[in-house]
Phi, psi and omega in degrees: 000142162326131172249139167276031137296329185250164206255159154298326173305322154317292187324274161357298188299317203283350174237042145095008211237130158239184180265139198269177156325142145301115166323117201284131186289125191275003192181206190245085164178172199255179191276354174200150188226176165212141180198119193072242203242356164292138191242296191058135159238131162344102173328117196250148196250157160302053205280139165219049250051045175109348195219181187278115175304328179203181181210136201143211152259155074021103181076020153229284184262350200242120147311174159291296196290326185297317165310317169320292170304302209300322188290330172293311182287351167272355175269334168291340185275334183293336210268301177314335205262312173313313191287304167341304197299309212259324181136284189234129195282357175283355182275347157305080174309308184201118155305085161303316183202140152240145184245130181251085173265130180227134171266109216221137164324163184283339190250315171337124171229035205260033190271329169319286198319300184312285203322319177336310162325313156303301174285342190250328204277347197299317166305312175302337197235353191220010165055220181317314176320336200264355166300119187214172178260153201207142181242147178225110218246109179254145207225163191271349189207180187196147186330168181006076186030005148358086191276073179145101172219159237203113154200172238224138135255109202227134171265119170265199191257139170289000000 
């Protein structure tokens, strides 16, 4: 379990991970809103220094684990889109909902396990807070062939 002595940015560190840039919007809206104590983020893509970790299908050109890698990075950019709002990620009370759409062969039925990829790194960084309800969705195609996009809900602190 997480100790809630260290900051989510701490955590990030100790597994080799920081918070990237916000991700630059593939088309017209931003990556993220707030209304109250609510955060919402865009569906964020596997992006990583400008570009897409893979492209493809899910049980076709993209493994399970590689789908897998793309769904952390897309929580990690969602976590960036957070920070962009708030500031500071400590001010995250509870990861609310996550939405998983991975773009998958037709016969694929494995999208919790990719979404896994999201929830598990979301646990990790935001310890009990980070326990959330979740949806996995497989969809047939995703922005710039994108196997994988991601996206948040978070209630902060006021």
């Amino acid at each position: 379990m997480t100790s809630q002595r260290t900051s989510p940015e701490e955590r990030l560190a100790a597994m080799g991970l920081a918070v990237p840039e916000v991700a630059a919007p593939v088309a017209v809206y931003v990556p993220v809103v707030r209304t109250g104590d609510l955060v919402l983020t865009s569906g964020q893509l596997p992006m990583r220094s400008g570009e897409l970790m893979a492209t493809g299908k899910v049980g076709g050109e993209v493994t399970v684990e590689e789908a897998y890698a793309c769904a952390q990075q897309c929580a990690l950019n969602a976590i960036a889109a957070v920070r962009s709002e708030v500031g500071d990620l400590s001010r995250v009370r509870r990861v609310v909902k996550v939405v998983a759409f991975v773009a998958s062969t037709p016969d694929f039925t494995g999208q919790p396990q990719v979404a896994n990829g999201a929830s598990e790194l979301l646990g990790e960084v935001f310890g009990d807070a980070g326990v959330h309800a979740r949806s996995a969705v497989g969809v047939p195609v995703l922005p710039l062939d994108a196997p994988v996009e991601v996206e948040i809900m978070v209630e902060v602190a006021p």
